[in-house]
mmCIF file of C-alpha atoms in Angstrom:
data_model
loop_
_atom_site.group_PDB
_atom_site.id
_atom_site.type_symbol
_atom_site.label_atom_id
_atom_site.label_comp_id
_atom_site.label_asym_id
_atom_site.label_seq_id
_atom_site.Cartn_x
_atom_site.Cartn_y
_atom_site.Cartn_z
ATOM 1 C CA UNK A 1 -158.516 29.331 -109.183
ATOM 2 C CA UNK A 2 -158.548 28.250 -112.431
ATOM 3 C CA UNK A 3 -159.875 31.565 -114.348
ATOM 4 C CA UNK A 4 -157.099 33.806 -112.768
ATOM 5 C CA UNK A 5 -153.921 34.532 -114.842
ATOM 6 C CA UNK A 6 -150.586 35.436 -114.145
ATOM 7 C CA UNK A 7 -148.055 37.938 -116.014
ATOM 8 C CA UNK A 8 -144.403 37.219 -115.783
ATOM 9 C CA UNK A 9 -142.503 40.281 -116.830
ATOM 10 C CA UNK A 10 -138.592 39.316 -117.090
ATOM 11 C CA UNK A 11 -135.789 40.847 -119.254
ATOM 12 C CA UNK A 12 -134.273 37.489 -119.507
ATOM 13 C CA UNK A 13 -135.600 33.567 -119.873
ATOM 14 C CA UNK A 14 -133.663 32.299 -117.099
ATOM 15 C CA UNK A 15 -137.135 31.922 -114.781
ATOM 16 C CA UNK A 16 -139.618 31.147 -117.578
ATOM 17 C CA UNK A 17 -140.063 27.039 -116.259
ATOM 18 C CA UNK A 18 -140.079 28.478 -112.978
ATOM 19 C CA UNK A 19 -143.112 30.907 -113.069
ATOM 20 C CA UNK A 20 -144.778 28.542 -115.691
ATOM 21 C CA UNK A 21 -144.771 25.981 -112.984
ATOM 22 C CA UNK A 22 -147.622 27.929 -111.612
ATOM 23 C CA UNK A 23 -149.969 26.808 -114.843
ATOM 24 C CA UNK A 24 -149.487 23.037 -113.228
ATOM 25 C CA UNK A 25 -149.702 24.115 -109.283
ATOM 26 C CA UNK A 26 -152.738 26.078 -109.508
ATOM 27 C CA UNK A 27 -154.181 25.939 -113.078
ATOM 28 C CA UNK A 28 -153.819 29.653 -113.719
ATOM 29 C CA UNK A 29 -152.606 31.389 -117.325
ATOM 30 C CA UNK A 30 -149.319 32.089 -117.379
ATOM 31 C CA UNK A 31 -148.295 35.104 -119.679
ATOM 32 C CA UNK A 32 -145.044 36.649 -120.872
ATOM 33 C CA UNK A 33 -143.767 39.769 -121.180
ATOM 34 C CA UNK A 34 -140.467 42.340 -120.455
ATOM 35 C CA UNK A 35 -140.967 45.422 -118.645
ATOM 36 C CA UNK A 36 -140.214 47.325 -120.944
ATOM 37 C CA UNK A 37 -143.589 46.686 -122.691
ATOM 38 C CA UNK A 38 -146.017 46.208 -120.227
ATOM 39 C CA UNK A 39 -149.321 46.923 -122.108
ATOM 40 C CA UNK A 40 -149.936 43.261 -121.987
ATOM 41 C CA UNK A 41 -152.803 41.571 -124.787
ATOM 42 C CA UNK A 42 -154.227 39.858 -121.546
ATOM 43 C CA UNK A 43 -155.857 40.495 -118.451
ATOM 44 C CA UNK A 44 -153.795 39.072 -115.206
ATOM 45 C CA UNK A 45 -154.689 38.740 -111.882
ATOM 46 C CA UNK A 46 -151.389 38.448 -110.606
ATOM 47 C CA UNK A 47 -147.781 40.698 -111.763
ATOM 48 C CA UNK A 48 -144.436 38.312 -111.276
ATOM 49 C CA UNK A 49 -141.532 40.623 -111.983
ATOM 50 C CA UNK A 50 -138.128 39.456 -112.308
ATOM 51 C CA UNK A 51 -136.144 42.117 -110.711
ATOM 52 C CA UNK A 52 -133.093 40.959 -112.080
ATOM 53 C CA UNK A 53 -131.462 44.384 -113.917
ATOM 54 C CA UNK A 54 -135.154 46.355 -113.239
ATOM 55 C CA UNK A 55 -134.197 49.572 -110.939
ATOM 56 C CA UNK A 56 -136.477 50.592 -107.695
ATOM 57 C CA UNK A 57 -137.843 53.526 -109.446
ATOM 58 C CA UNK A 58 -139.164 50.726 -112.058
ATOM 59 C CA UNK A 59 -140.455 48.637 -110.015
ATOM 60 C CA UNK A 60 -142.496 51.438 -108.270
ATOM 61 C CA UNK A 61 -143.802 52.756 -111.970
ATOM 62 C CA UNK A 62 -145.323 49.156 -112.374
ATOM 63 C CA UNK A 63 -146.662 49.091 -109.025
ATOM 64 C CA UNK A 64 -148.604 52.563 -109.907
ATOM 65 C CA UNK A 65 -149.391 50.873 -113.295
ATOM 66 C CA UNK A 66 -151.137 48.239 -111.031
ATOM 67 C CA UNK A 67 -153.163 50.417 -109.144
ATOM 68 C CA UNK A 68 -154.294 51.975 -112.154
ATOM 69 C CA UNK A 69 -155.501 49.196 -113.440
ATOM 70 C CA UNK A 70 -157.581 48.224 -110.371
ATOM 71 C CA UNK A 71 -154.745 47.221 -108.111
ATOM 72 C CA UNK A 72 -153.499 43.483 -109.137
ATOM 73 C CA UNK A 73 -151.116 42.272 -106.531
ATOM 74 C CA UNK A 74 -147.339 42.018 -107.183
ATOM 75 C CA UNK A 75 -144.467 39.339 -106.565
ATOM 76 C CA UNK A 76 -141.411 40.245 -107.333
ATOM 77 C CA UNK A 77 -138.147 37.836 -107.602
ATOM 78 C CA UNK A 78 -135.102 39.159 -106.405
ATOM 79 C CA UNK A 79 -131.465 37.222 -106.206
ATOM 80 C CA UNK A 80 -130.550 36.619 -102.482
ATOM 81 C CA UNK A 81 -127.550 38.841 -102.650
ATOM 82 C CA UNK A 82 -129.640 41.460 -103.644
ATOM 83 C CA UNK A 83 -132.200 41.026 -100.778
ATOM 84 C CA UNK A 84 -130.357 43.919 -98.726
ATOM 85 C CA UNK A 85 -131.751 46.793 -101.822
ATOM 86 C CA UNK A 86 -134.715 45.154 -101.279
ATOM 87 C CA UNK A 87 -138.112 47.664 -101.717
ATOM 88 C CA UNK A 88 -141.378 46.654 -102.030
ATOM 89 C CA UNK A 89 -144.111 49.439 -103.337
ATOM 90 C CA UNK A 90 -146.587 50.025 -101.222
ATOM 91 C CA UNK A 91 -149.227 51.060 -103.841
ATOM 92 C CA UNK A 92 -150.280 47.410 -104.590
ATOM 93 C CA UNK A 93 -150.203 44.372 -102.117
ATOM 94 C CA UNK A 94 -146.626 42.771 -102.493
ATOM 95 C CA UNK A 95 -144.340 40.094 -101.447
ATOM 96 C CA UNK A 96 -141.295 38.544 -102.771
ATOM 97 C CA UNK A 97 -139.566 35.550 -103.273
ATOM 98 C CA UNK A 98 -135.767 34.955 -104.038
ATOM 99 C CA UNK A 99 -135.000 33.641 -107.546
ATOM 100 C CA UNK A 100 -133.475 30.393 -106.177
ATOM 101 C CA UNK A 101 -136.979 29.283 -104.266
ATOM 102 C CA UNK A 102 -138.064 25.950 -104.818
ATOM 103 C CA UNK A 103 -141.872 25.698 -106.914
ATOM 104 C CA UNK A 104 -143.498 24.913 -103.765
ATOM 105 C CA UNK A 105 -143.140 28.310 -102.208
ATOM 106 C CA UNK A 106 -143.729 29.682 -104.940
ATOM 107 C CA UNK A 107 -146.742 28.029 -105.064
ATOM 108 C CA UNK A 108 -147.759 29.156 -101.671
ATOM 109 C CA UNK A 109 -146.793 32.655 -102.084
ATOM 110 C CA UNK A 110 -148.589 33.293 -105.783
ATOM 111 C CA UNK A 111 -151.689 31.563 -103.833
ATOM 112 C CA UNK A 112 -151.666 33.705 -101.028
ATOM 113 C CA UNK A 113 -151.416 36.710 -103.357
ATOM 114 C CA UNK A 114 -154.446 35.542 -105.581
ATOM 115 C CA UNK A 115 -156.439 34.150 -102.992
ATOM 116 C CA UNK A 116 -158.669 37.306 -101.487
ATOM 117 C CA UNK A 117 -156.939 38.876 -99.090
ATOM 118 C CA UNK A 118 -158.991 41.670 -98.091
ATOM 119 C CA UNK A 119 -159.226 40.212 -94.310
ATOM 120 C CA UNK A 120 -156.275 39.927 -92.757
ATOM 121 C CA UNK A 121 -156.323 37.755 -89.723
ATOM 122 C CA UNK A 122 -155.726 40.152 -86.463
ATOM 123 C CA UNK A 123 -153.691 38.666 -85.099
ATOM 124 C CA UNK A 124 -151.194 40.050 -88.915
ATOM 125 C CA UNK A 125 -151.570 43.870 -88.101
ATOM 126 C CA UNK A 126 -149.933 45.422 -85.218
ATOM 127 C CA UNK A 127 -151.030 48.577 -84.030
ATOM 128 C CA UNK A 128 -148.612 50.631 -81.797
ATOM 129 C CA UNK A 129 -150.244 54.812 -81.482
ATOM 130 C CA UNK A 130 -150.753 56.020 -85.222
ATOM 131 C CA UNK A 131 -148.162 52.632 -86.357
ATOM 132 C CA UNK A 132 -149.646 50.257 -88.375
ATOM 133 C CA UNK A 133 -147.537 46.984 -89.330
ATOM 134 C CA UNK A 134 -148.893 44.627 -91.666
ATOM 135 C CA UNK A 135 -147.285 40.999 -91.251
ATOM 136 C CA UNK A 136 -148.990 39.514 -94.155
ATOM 137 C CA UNK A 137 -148.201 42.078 -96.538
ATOM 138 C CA UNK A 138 -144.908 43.340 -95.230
ATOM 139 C CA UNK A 139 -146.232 46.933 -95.469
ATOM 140 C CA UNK A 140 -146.332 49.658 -92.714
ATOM 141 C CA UNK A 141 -148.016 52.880 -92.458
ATOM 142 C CA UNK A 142 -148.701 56.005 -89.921
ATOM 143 C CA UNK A 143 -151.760 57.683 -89.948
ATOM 144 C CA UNK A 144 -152.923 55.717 -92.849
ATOM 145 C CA UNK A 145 -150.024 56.591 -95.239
ATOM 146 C CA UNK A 146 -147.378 54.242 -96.508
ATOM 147 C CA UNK A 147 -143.640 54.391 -94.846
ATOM 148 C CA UNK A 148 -141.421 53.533 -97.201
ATOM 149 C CA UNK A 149 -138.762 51.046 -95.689
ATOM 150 C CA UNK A 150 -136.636 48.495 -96.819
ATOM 151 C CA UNK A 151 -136.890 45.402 -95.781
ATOM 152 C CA UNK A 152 -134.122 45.465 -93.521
ATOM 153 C CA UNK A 153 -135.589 48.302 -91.955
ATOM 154 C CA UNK A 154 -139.271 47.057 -92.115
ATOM 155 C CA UNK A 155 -137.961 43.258 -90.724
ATOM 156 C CA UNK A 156 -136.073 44.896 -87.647
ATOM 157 C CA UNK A 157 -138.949 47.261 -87.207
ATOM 158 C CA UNK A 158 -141.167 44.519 -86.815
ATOM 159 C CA UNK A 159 -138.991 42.256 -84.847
ATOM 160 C CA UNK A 160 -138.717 44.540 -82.148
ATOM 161 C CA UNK A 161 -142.130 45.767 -82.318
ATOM 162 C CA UNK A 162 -143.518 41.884 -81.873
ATOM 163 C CA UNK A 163 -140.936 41.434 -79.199
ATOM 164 C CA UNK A 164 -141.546 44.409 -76.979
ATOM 165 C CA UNK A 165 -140.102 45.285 -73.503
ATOM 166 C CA UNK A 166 -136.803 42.912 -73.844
ATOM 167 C CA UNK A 167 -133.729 44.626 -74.541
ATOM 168 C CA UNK A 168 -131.345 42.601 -77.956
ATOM 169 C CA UNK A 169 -127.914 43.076 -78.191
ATOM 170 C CA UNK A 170 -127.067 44.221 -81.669
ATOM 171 C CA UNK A 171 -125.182 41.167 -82.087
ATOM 172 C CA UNK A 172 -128.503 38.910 -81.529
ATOM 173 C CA UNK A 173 -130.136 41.666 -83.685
ATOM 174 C CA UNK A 174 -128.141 40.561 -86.211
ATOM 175 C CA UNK A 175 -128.994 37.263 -86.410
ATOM 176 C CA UNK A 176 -132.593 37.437 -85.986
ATOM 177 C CA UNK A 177 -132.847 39.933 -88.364
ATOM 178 C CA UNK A 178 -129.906 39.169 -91.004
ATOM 179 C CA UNK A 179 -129.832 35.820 -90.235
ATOM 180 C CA UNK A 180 -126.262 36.050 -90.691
ATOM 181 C CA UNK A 181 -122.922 37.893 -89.143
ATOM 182 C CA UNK A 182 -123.221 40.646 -91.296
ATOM 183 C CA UNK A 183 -119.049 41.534 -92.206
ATOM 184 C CA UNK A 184 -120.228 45.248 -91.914
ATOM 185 C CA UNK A 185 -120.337 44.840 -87.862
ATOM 186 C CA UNK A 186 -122.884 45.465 -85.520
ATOM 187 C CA UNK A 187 -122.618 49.171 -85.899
ATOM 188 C CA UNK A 188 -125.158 48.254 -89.191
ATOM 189 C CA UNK A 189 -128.010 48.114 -86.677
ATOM 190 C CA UNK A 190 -127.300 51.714 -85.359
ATOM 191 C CA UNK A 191 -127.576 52.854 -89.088
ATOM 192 C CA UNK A 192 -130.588 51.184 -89.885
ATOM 193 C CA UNK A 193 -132.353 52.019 -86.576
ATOM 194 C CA UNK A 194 -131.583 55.754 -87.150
ATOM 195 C CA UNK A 195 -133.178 55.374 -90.128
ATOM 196 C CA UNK A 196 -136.321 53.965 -89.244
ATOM 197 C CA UNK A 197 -136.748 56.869 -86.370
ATOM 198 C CA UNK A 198 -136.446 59.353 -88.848
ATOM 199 C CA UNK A 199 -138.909 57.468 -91.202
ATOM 200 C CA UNK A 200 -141.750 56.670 -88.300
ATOM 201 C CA UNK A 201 -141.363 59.759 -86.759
ATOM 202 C CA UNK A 202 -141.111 61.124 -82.932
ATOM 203 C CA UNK A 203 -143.904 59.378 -81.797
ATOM 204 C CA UNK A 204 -142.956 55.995 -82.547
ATOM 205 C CA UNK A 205 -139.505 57.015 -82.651
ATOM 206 C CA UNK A 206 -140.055 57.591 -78.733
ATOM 207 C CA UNK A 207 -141.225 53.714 -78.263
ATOM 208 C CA UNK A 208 -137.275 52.465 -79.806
ATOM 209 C CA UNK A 209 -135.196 53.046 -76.820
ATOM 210 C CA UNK A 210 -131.244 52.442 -76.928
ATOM 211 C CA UNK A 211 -130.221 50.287 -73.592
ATOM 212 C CA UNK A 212 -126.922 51.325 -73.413
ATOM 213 C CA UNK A 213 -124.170 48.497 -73.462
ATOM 214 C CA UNK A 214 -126.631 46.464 -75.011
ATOM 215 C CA UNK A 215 -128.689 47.346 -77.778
ATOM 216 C CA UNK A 216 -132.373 47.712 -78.249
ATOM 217 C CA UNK A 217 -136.060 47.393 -76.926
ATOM 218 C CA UNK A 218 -139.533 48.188 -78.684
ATOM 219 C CA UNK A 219 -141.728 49.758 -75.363
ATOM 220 C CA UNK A 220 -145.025 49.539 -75.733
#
């Protein structure tokens, strides 16, 4: 791995030693720029965004930037309190990483990005009808087209969807998918499960069924 390169874009220093760890881990190039100015004097193999003060809709212009330019994968860094906003593009394979992550998963998550990727093991995409759910990549599409989700949306879509025919309480739901007692209240699952049948449409829609006085099941 030592010819590949990686571009940090950040609007701030305050991860510089962090991503440069990566020129030690897996003797890559590390290179810096700001997002603002992202015709970068090098060739990269790898985009690490800091999405600390960079908006959705900028995040999604450099993931079409990437494609552009022959479709270099994507990690982007995002402060846990911000991890309920979070959106990854679908243009480019992505993943993320919170800002406070120690260098070893970083490690492991810039490798698995620059490493080829092409064949994902089968046992990472889960097919339900015209649903396709991409554990490795965190992406999801229907009929071959991107669904745009959130990743609270995507991670209880896939929870369910790998844990089919047993009803959750939306309390449990919580947990598993939160990881925490969210201080919204359960009622946060309804939302969010509304939103992904209007985003998968009927079809999948049709395999979410509500158990009444208890939550949710994934048919298949």
């Amino acid at each position: 791995m030592s010819e590949k390169s990686v571009l940090f874009m950040a609007r701030t220093t305050r991860l510089h030693d962090f991503v440069r760890s990566l020129a030690e881990s897996l003797g890559v190039e590390v290179h810096i720029a700001t997002p603002d100015s992202p015709a970068a004097a090098h060739d990269f193999d790898l985009l690490v965004l800091d999405g600390d003060g960079v908006r959705p809709d900028r995040v999604d212009a450099m993931a079409k930037w990437l494609e552009q330019r022959g479709g270099a994968p994507m990690l982007l860094v995002v402060d846990e309190e911000n991890l309920g906003e979070l959106h990854l593009p679908s243009q480019v394979r992505s993943d993320f990483i919170c800002s406070g992550a120690s260098d070893a998963e970083l490690e492991v998550r810039a490798r698995l990005l620059l490493d080829d990727t092409e064949s994902v093991a089968v046992d990472e995409v889960l097919t339900v009808d015209n649903l396709t759910i991409n554990l490795a990549t965190y992406q999801v599409s229907l009929d071959g087209e991107p669904v745009d989700l959130t990743l609270m949306e995507y991670s209880l879509l896939s929870f369910l969807a790998t844990h089919p025919n047993r009803a959750y309480s939306r309390e449990v739901l919580l947990h598993r998918v939160w990881g925490f007692e969210y201080c919204g209240g359960t009622r946060t699952v309804d939302v969010h499960i509304r939103r992904i049948r209007s985003k998968v449409g009927p079809q999948i829609a049709g395999h979410i069924s509500t158990v009444r006085g208890v939550g949710y099941l994934f048919k298949e």
